[in-house]
CSV table of C-alpha atoms and ligand atoms in Angstrom, one decimal:
chain,number,residue,atom,x,y,z
X,1,MET,CA,113.6,88.3,110.9
X,2,THR,CA,114.6,88.2,114.5
X,3,ASN,CA,114.8,91.7,116.1
X,4,LYS,CA,118.2,92.2,117.9
X,5,LYS,CA,116.4,93.9,120.8
X,6,GLU,CA,113.9,91.2,121.1
X,7,THR,CA,113.5,90.0,124.7
X,8,PRO,CA,113.3,86.2,125.4
X,9,GLN,CA,109.6,86.7,126.2
X,10,HIS,CA,108.9,88.5,122.9
X,11,ALA,CA,110.8,85.8,121.1
X,12,LEU,CA,108.6,83.1,122.8
X,13,GLN,CA,105.5,85.1,121.9
X,14,ARG,CA,106.6,85.2,118.3
X,15,SER,CA,107.3,81.4,118.2
X,16,LEU,CA,103.9,80.8,119.8
X,17,PHE,CA,102.2,83.1,117.2
X,18,ASP,CA,104.1,81.2,114.4
X,19,ALA,CA,103.0,77.9,115.8
X,20,VAL,CA,99.3,78.7,116.4
X,21,PHE,CA,98.8,80.9,113.4
X,22,PHE,CA,101.4,80.8,110.5
X,23,ASN,CA,102.2,77.1,110.8
X,24,ALA,CA,98.8,75.9,112.0
X,25,GLN,CA,97.3,73.0,110.0
X,26,GLU,CA,94.0,74.8,109.8
X,27,PRO,CA,93.8,77.4,107.1
X,28,MET,CA,93.3,80.8,108.7
X,29,LEU,CA,93.0,84.5,107.6
X,30,VAL,CA,92.8,87.7,109.6
X,31,LEU,CA,90.7,90.5,108.1
X,32,ASP,CA,90.4,94.0,109.5
X,33,ARG,CA,87.0,95.6,110.4
X,34,GLY,CA,86.5,96.8,106.8
X,35,LEU,CA,87.1,93.2,105.6
X,36,THR,CA,90.5,93.7,104.0
X,37,VAL,CA,92.9,90.8,104.3
X,38,LEU,CA,95.7,91.5,106.8
X,39,LEU,CA,97.3,88.1,107.5
X,40,VAL,CA,97.2,84.7,105.8
X,41,ASN,CA,98.7,81.5,107.2
X,42,ASN,CA,100.6,78.9,105.2
X,43,SER,CA,97.7,76.4,105.0
X,44,ALA,CA,95.4,79.1,103.7
X,45,VAL,CA,98.0,80.1,101.1
X,46,LYS,CA,98.1,76.4,100.0
X,47,LEU,CA,94.3,76.0,99.9
X,48,LEU,CA,93.4,79.2,98.1
X,49,GLY,CA,96.4,79.3,95.8
X,50,TRP,CA,97.3,82.9,96.2
X,51,SER,CA,100.7,83.8,97.6
X,52,GLY,CA,100.5,85.3,101.1
X,53,LEU,CA,101.7,88.7,99.8
X,54,ASP,CA,99.2,88.7,96.9
X,55,MET,CA,96.3,88.2,99.3
X,56,THR,CA,97.4,90.8,101.9
X,57,GLY,CA,95.5,94.1,101.3
X,58,LYS,CA,92.8,92.4,99.1
X,59,PRO,CA,89.2,93.1,99.9
X,60,ALA,CA,87.0,90.2,100.9
X,61,SER,CA,85.1,90.6,97.6
X,62,ALA,CA,88.2,89.1,95.8
X,63,LEU,CA,87.8,85.9,97.8
X,64,VAL,CA,84.0,85.5,97.8
X,65,LEU,CA,81.4,84.9,95.0
X,66,GLU,CA,79.5,88.0,94.2
X,67,LYS,CA,76.2,86.4,95.1
X,68,ASP,CA,77.5,85.5,98.5
X,69,LEU,CA,78.8,88.9,99.4
X,70,ALA,CA,75.6,89.9,101.3
X,71,ASP,CA,75.7,86.6,103.3
X,72,PHE,CA,79.4,87.3,104.0
X,73,SER,CA,78.7,90.7,105.6
X,74,GLU,CA,75.7,89.3,107.5
X,75,LEU,CA,78.0,86.6,108.8
X,76,THR,CA,80.7,89.1,110.0
X,77,ALA,CA,78.0,91.3,111.5
X,78,LEU,CA,76.7,88.4,113.5
X,79,ALA,CA,80.2,87.4,114.6
X,80,ALA,CA,80.8,91.0,115.7
X,81,LYS,CA,77.6,90.8,117.7
X,82,ASN,CA,78.0,87.4,119.3
X,83,GLY,CA,81.8,86.9,119.3
X,84,VAL,CA,81.8,83.9,116.9
X,85,VAL,CA,79.9,82.0,114.2
X,86,ARG,CA,81.0,78.5,113.7
X,87,ASN,CA,80.8,76.1,110.8
X,88,TYR,CA,78.8,78.1,108.3
X,89,ARG,CA,78.6,76.4,104.9
X,90,PHE,CA,80.3,78.7,102.4
X,91,TYR,CA,82.2,78.9,99.1
X,92,MET,CA,85.5,80.8,98.6
X,93,LEU,CA,87.5,81.6,95.5
X,94,THR,CA,91.0,80.5,94.7
X,95,SER,CA,93.5,82.7,92.8
X,96,SER,CA,92.4,80.9,89.6
X,97,LYS,CA,88.7,81.6,90.4
X,98,ASN,CA,88.0,78.0,91.3
X,99,ILE,CA,85.5,77.4,94.1
X,100,VAL,CA,86.5,75.8,97.4
X,101,ARG,CA,83.6,74.4,99.5
X,102,LEU,CA,84.2,74.8,103.2
X,103,PHE,CA,82.9,75.4,106.6
X,104,LEU,CA,83.7,78.9,107.8
X,105,THR,CA,84.2,79.9,111.4
X,106,VAL,CA,84.4,83.6,112.0
X,107,GLN,CA,85.7,84.9,115.3
X,108,SER,CA,85.7,88.6,116.1
X,109,LEU,CA,88.9,90.2,117.4
X,110,LYS,CA,88.6,93.0,120.0
X,111,ASP,CA,90.9,95.8,121.0
X,112,GLU,CA,91.6,96.6,124.7
X,113,ALA,CA,88.5,98.7,125.0
X,114,GLY,CA,86.4,95.7,123.7
X,115,ALA,CA,85.6,97.2,120.3
X,116,VAL,CA,85.7,94.8,117.3
X,117,ASN,CA,88.8,95.6,115.2
X,118,GLY,CA,88.9,92.6,113.0
X,119,PHE,CA,88.1,89.0,112.3
X,120,CYS,CA,89.9,85.7,112.3
X,121,PHE,CA,88.5,83.2,109.7
X,122,TYR,CA,89.1,79.5,110.1
X,123,LEU,CA,88.5,77.5,106.9
X,124,SER,CA,87.7,73.9,107.0
X,125,PRO,CA,87.5,72.5,103.4
X,126,VAL,CA,85.0,69.8,102.6
X,127,SER,CA,85.2,67.2,99.7
X,128,PRO,CA,82.5,67.4,97.0
X,129,ASP,CA,81.1,64.1,98.2
X,130,GLU,CA,80.8,65.2,101.8
X,131,TRP,CA,79.3,68.5,100.5
X,132,SER,CA,76.5,66.9,98.5
X,133,ALA,CA,75.8,64.5,101.4
X,134,LEU,CA,75.3,67.4,103.7
X,135,LYS,CA,72.8,69.0,101.4
X,136,ASP,CA,70.7,65.9,101.5
X,137,PRO,CA,68.9,65.4,104.8
X,138,HIS,CA,68.1,61.8,103.9
X,139,VAL,CA,71.8,60.9,103.9
X,140,PHE,CA,71.8,61.1,107.7
X,141,LYS,CA,68.6,59.3,107.9
X,142,ASN,CA,69.8,56.4,105.8
X,143,ALA,CA,73.1,56.2,107.6
X,144,ALA,CA,71.1,55.9,110.8
X,145,ARG,CA,69.0,53.1,109.3
X,146,LYS,CA,72.2,51.2,108.4
X,147,LEU,CA,73.4,51.5,112.0
X,148,ASN,CA,70.2,49.9,113.2
X,149,ARG,CA,68.6,53.2,114.0
X,150,LEU,CA,68.7,55.3,117.1
X,151,THR,CA,69.6,52.6,119.5
X,152,SER,CA,72.9,52.0,117.8
X,153,ILE,CA,73.6,55.7,117.4
X,154,GLY,CA,73.0,56.1,121.1
X,155,GLN,CA,75.3,53.2,122.0
X,156,LEU,CA,78.1,54.4,119.6
X,157,THR,CA,77.8,58.0,120.8
X,158,SER,CA,77.9,57.1,124.4
X,159,MET,CA,80.9,54.7,124.0
X,160,PHE,CA,82.8,57.4,122.0
X,161,ALA,CA,81.9,60.2,124.4
X,162,HIS,CA,82.9,58.1,127.5
X,163,ASP,CA,86.3,57.2,125.8
X,164,ILE,CA,87.1,60.7,125.0
X,165,LYS,CA,86.0,62.2,128.4
X,166,ASN,CA,89.1,60.9,130.3
X,167,PRO,CA,91.9,62.1,128.0
X,168,LEU,CA,90.1,65.5,127.8
X,169,HIS,CA,90.0,65.7,131.5
X,170,VAL,CA,93.8,65.1,131.6
X,171,ILE,CA,94.4,67.8,129.0
X,172,LEU,CA,92.2,70.3,130.9
X,173,SER,CA,93.7,69.7,134.3
X,174,THR,CA,97.3,69.8,133.0
X,175,SER,CA,96.7,73.1,131.1
X,176,GLU,CA,95.0,74.5,134.2
X,177,LEU,CA,98.0,73.5,136.3
X,178,LEU,CA,100.5,75.0,133.8
X,179,ARG,CA,98.6,78.3,133.7
X,180,ALA,CA,98.5,78.5,137.5
X,181,GLN,CA,102.2,77.8,138.0
X,182,GLU,CA,104.1,80.9,139.2
X,183,GLY,CA,106.9,82.3,137.1
X,184,GLN,CA,105.6,81.0,133.7
X,185,PRO,CA,106.2,83.5,130.9
X,186,GLU,CA,103.1,85.2,129.6
X,187,SER,CA,103.3,83.4,126.3
X,188,VAL,CA,103.2,80.0,127.9
X,189,LYS,CA,100.2,81.1,130.0
X,190,THR,CA,98.5,82.4,126.8
X,191,GLY,CA,99.1,79.0,125.1
X,192,ALA,CA,97.8,77.1,128.2
X,193,GLU,CA,94.7,79.3,128.2
X,194,LEU,CA,94.1,78.5,124.5
X,195,ILE,CA,94.4,74.8,125.2
X,196,GLU,CA,92.2,75.1,128.2
X,197,ARG,CA,89.5,77.0,126.3
X,198,ASN,CA,89.4,74.5,123.4
X,199,ALA,CA,89.4,71.5,125.8
X,200,ARG,CA,86.4,73.1,127.6
X,201,ARG,CA,84.6,73.4,124.3
X,202,ALA,CA,85.4,69.8,123.4
X,203,SER,CA,84.1,68.7,126.9
X,204,LYS,CA,80.9,70.6,126.2
X,205,ILE,CA,80.4,68.7,122.9
X,206,VAL,CA,81.0,65.4,124.7
X,207,LYS,CA,78.5,66.4,127.4
X,208,THR,CA,75.9,67.3,124.8
X,209,LEU,CA,76.5,63.9,123.0
X,210,LEU,CA,76.1,62.1,126.3
X,211,ASP,CA,72.9,64.0,127.2
X,212,PHE,CA,71.4,63.0,123.9
X,213,SER,CA,72.6,59.5,123.9
X,214,ARG,CA,72.1,56.5,126.1
X,215,SER,CA,73.4,53.0,126.0
X,216,GLY,CA,70.1,51.2,126.4
X,217,MET,CA,67.4,50.4,123.8
X,218,CYS,CA,65.4,53.2,122.1
X,219,ARG,CA,61.8,52.5,123.1
X,220,LEU,CA,58.9,54.2,121.5
X,221,GLU,CA,55.8,54.4,123.7
X,222,PRO,CA,52.4,56.1,123.4
X,223,TYR,CA,52.9,59.5,125.0
X,224,SER,CA,51.3,62.9,125.2
X,225,VAL,CA,53.5,65.7,123.7
X,226,ALA,CA,52.1,68.1,126.4
X,227,ASP,CA,53.4,65.7,129.1
X,228,ALA,CA,56.8,65.5,127.4
X,229,ALA,CA,56.9,69.3,127.3
X,230,GLU,CA,55.9,69.5,131.0
X,231,SER,CA,58.8,67.1,132.0
X,232,ALA,CA,61.3,69.2,130.0
X,233,LEU,CA,60.0,72.4,131.6
X,234,GLU,CA,60.5,70.9,135.1
X,235,LEU,CA,64.1,70.1,134.1
X,236,ILE,CA,64.8,73.6,132.9
X,237,ASP,CA,62.8,75.5,135.5
X,238,SER,CA,65.8,77.0,137.4
X,239,SER,CA,67.3,78.4,134.2
X,240,LEU,CA,63.9,80.0,133.3
X,241,LYS,CA,63.6,81.6,136.7
X,242,ALA,CA,67.3,82.8,136.7
X,243,ALA,CA,66.8,84.4,133.3
X,244,LYS,CA,63.4,85.8,134.4
X,245,VAL,CA,61.7,84.2,131.4
X,246,GLY,CA,57.9,83.7,131.6
X,247,VAL,CA,56.3,80.6,130.3
X,248,GLN,CA,52.9,80.5,128.5
X,249,ARG,CA,51.2,77.2,127.9
X,250,ASP,CA,48.5,76.4,125.4
X,251,PHE,CA,47.9,72.7,125.2
X,252,ALA,CA,44.9,71.7,123.1
X,253,GLU,CA,43.4,68.3,122.7
X,254,ALA,CA,45.7,66.0,120.7
X,255,PRO,CA,46.1,62.2,120.3
X,256,LYS,CA,49.1,60.6,121.9
X,257,VAL,CA,52.1,59.8,119.6
X,258,PHE,CA,54.8,57.1,119.7
X,259,LEU,CA,57.9,58.6,121.2
X,260,ASP,CA,60.9,57.8,123.3
X,261,PRO,CA,60.5,60.0,126.3
X,262,HIS,CA,64.3,60.2,127.1
X,263,TYR,CA,65.2,61.4,123.6
X,264,MET,CA,62.2,63.7,123.3
X,265,HIS,CA,63.0,65.4,126.7
X,266,SER,CA,66.5,66.2,125.5
X,267,VAL,CA,65.1,67.6,122.2
X,268,ILE,CA,62.5,69.8,124.0
X,269,TYR,CA,64.9,70.9,126.7
X,270,ASN,CA,67.4,72.0,124.1
X,271,ILE,CA,64.9,74.0,122.2
X,272,ILE,CA,63.6,75.8,125.3
X,273,ASN,CA,67.2,76.4,126.4
X,274,ASN,CA,68.0,78.0,123.0
X,275,ALA,CA,65.0,80.3,123.6
X,276,VAL,CA,66.2,81.2,127.1
X,277,GLN,CA,69.7,82.0,125.7
X,278,ALA,CA,68.3,84.1,122.9
X,279,LEU,CA,66.3,86.1,125.4
X,280,ASP,CA,69.4,86.6,127.5
X,281,GLY,CA,67.9,88.6,130.3
X,282,ALA,CA,65.7,90.7,127.9
X,283,PRO,CA,62.8,92.4,129.8
X,284,GLN,CA,59.5,90.6,129.3
X,285,GLY,CA,61.2,87.6,127.8
X,286,ARG,CA,58.6,84.9,127.1
X,287,VAL,CA,58.6,81.3,125.9
X,288,LYS,CA,55.3,80.0,124.6
X,289,ILE,CA,54.6,76.3,124.4
X,290,SER,CA,51.6,75.0,122.5
X,291,SER,CA,50.4,71.7,121.3
X,292,GLY,CA,47.5,70.3,119.4
X,293,TRP,CA,46.3,68.4,116.3
X,294,LEU,CA,46.5,69.7,112.8
X,295,GLU,CA,43.6,68.3,110.9
X,296,LYS,CA,44.8,69.2,107.4
X,297,GLU,CA,48.4,67.9,107.9
X,298,LYS,CA,47.2,65.0,110.1
X,299,GLU,CA,50.0,65.8,112.5
X,300,VAL,CA,50.3,66.4,116.2
X,301,PHE,CA,52.4,69.6,116.8
X,302,LEU,CA,54.4,70.8,119.7
X,303,THR,CA,55.5,74.4,119.1
X,304,ILE,CA,58.0,76.4,121.1
X,305,SER,CA,58.2,80.1,120.3
X,306,ASP,CA,60.0,83.0,121.9
X,307,ASN,CA,60.0,86.8,121.7
X,308,GLY,CA,63.8,87.1,121.3
X,309,PRO,CA,65.7,88.6,118.4
X,310,GLY,CA,64.9,85.7,116.1
X,311,LEU,CA,67.1,84.2,113.4
X,312,GLU,CA,68.9,86.0,110.6
X,313,THR,CA,67.5,84.9,107.2
X,314,GLY,CA,70.9,83.7,105.9
X,315,MET,CA,71.3,81.4,109.0
X,316,LEU,CA,68.1,79.4,108.6
X,317,GLU,CA,69.5,76.8,106.2
X,318,ASN,CA,72.6,76.3,108.3
X,319,LEU,CA,70.7,75.6,111.5
X,320,PHE,CA,70.6,71.8,111.1
X,321,GLN,CA,74.3,71.6,110.2
X,322,PRO,CA,76.3,69.7,112.8
X,323,PHE,CA,78.5,72.0,114.8
X,324,PHE,CA,76.9,75.2,113.4
X,325,THR,CA,76.6,77.7,116.2
X,326,THR,CA,76.6,81.5,116.8
X,327,LYS,CA,77.4,81.2,120.5
X,328,ASP,CA,80.7,81.5,122.1
X,329,ASN,CA,80.2,78.4,124.2
X,330,GLY,CA,77.7,76.6,121.9
X,331,THR,CA,78.2,73.1,120.5
X,332,GLY,CA,76.0,73.5,117.4
X,333,LEU,CA,74.7,70.0,118.0
X,334,GLY,CA,71.3,70.7,119.5
X,335,LEU,CA,69.2,71.3,116.4
X,336,TYR,CA,71.2,68.8,114.4
X,337,LEU,CA,70.5,66.0,116.9
X,338,ALA,CA,66.9,67.2,117.3
X,339,ARG,CA,66.3,66.7,113.6
X,340,GLN,CA,67.9,63.3,113.6
X,341,ILE,CA,65.7,62.2,116.5
X,342,MET,CA,62.6,63.6,114.9
X,343,ASP,CA,63.4,61.7,111.7
X,344,GLU,CA,63.7,58.5,113.7
X,345,HIS,CA,60.3,59.3,115.2
X,346,GLY,CA,58.8,59.6,111.7
X,347,GLY,CA,58.3,63.3,112.3
X,348,ARG,CA,59.9,66.6,111.3
X,349,ILE,CA,61.1,69.8,112.8
X,350,ILE,CA,60.4,73.2,111.3
X,351,VAL,CA,62.1,76.4,112.3
X,352,SER,CA,60.9,79.9,111.3
X,353,SER,CA,61.5,83.4,112.2
X,354,PRO,CA,58.7,85.9,111.5
X,355,ALA,CA,59.5,89.4,110.4
X,356,GLU,CA,58.3,90.9,113.7
X,357,GLY,CA,61.0,89.0,115.5
X,358,GLY,CA,61.2,85.9,117.7
X,359,ALA,CA,61.9,82.3,116.7
X,360,ILE,CA,59.3,79.5,116.2
X,361,VAL,CA,60.4,75.8,116.4
X,362,SER,CA,57.7,73.3,115.7
X,363,LEU,CA,57.9,69.5,116.2
X,364,ARG,CA,55.5,67.5,114.1
X,365,PHE,CA,54.6,63.9,114.7
X,366,LYS,CA,52.8,61.7,112.2
X,367,LYS,CA,52.5,58.4,113.9
X,368,THR,CA,49.5,58.8,116.2
X,369,VAL,CA,48.1,56.2,118.5
R,401,ADP,P1,73.9,75.8,120.0
R,401,ADP,O1,72.7,76.2,120.9
R,401,ADP,O2,74.9,75.0,120.8
R,401,ADP,O3,74.5,76.9,119.3
R,401,ADP,P2,71.9,74.6,118.3
R,401,ADP,O4,72.0,73.5,117.2
R,401,ADP,O5,70.9,74.2,119.4
R,401,ADP,O6,73.4,74.8,118.9
R,401,ADP,O7,71.5,76.0,117.6
R,401,ADP,C1,72.2,76.4,116.5
R,401,ADP,C2,72.1,77.9,116.3
R,401,ADP,O8,70.7,78.3,116.0
R,401,ADP,C3,72.4,78.8,117.6
R,401,ADP,O9,73.8,79.0,117.7
R,401,ADP,C4,71.6,80.1,117.3
R,401,ADP,O10,72.3,80.9,116.4
R,401,ADP,C5,70.4,79.6,116.5
R,401,ADP,N1,69.2,79.5,117.3
R,401,ADP,C6,68.6,78.3,117.8
R,401,ADP,N2,67.5,78.6,118.5
R,401,ADP,C7,67.3,80.0,118.5
R,401,ADP,C8,66.4,80.9,119.0
R,401,ADP,N3,65.3,80.5,119.8
R,401,ADP,N4,66.5,82.2,118.7
R,401,ADP,C9,67.6,82.7,118.0
R,401,ADP,N5,68.5,81.9,117.5
R,401,ADP,C10,68.4,80.5,117.7
C-alpha cells in the first residue's frame, strides 16, 4: 500500500526494494540475528512452497534438516565474522517437507554501528543431475578429457573471459558515472552502487579466469617443485611484505616432476595468497613452504602451511566447489581451479586444518622424471 505522505524519494526507494528484493529472480530470505525469518521474496515463496506469510516468523529450524542445523549456525557465524559466505552446498525443506538442493549464499546485514543484525540468504537451486555431478570429482576430470584436456580449457576460458571483459567494462563505467552525477536521488545512487559492486565482482572472476588460463598449448616439462615455489614467491613478494608475513622454506631432495610452469605458478601463488589473506595482518604471521619425496606414497610433495585461523570443519568439503568463498571480494575459483590443474598433472591436492589452528595445503605429484 502506498503511504499518502510518501515522498517521491521514498516511493522510488520502495520501488527499488521491490525490484531488487521482492521481484528478484533469485530466491531470497531475510532472517534476523536469532535466525527467525523476517522477509521472503516471491521467488523463494515459489521455490519452498510456503506462502510468504506462513514463513514469516518461522525459526530457521523449520526450513533446515535437523542434521544440518549445526552446519547452518556455523555458516551464519562465519558470515557474521567475514561478511559473506558464498555458494555453500546445502539442503532446505519445502512446506511439504521435500528437500531442495541448492547453493546458499549468506550475507550478513549490519546496523549503523556496524553490528550484525540479520542475514540475507540467496538460494540458488541445483537439479539432481548437477548435484550428483558436483559430488563426483571425476566428472570435472572427464569433462576436461573430452575437451582435449587443459589446453582446450585454457583456450575456452581465455576466449570467454576476453569476450565478457568489454561489456563488463561498459557496465562498470556507466554505473560509476550514474553514481557520480549530481542531483541523482539517493535510491538511484544505491542502485548504481549495487550494479557497480556486482560488476566489480564479475570483473574479478574474469581476471582470475584469465590468470589461470592461457591461449597457448599446455606443456608439461621436467621441473623442480621447489623452483616453481620460488618463482611464485617472487611474484607475491610485495603482498607478503605489506602483510608482514614471514616465509620459512624447507626444501628437501626430491626428483623433478612433469609440470606446466605457467599453470603451477598460478596454483602456488593462489595458495600462498590465501594464506596471506587468512593471516590478515596477524602478529607473527608465517607461511611455511616445504617440499620433498614421500617414499611410502611414492609422491613428490609441495606443502604450504600457515599459522592463521585455519578452516572451519564444516567448510572443508565445500572448498573445491566452484565459486565457494568466505571472502567479501573472493571469487571462490582458486582452489577449484587448483584441483582441476592438479588432476591434469596426474596429481592431487589435500587440504587440512589441524586442531591447533592454521591451514595446510599439500600438492602431490605422481609422475616423476
Ligand atoms: P577465494 O580465495 O576467492 O575465496 P579459494 O577457492 O582460493 O577462493 O578459497 C576458498 C575458501 O577457502 C576461502 O574463501 C577461504 O574460506 C578458504 N581458505 C582457503 N585457504 C585458506 C587458508 N589458508 N586459511 C583459511 N581459509 C582458507
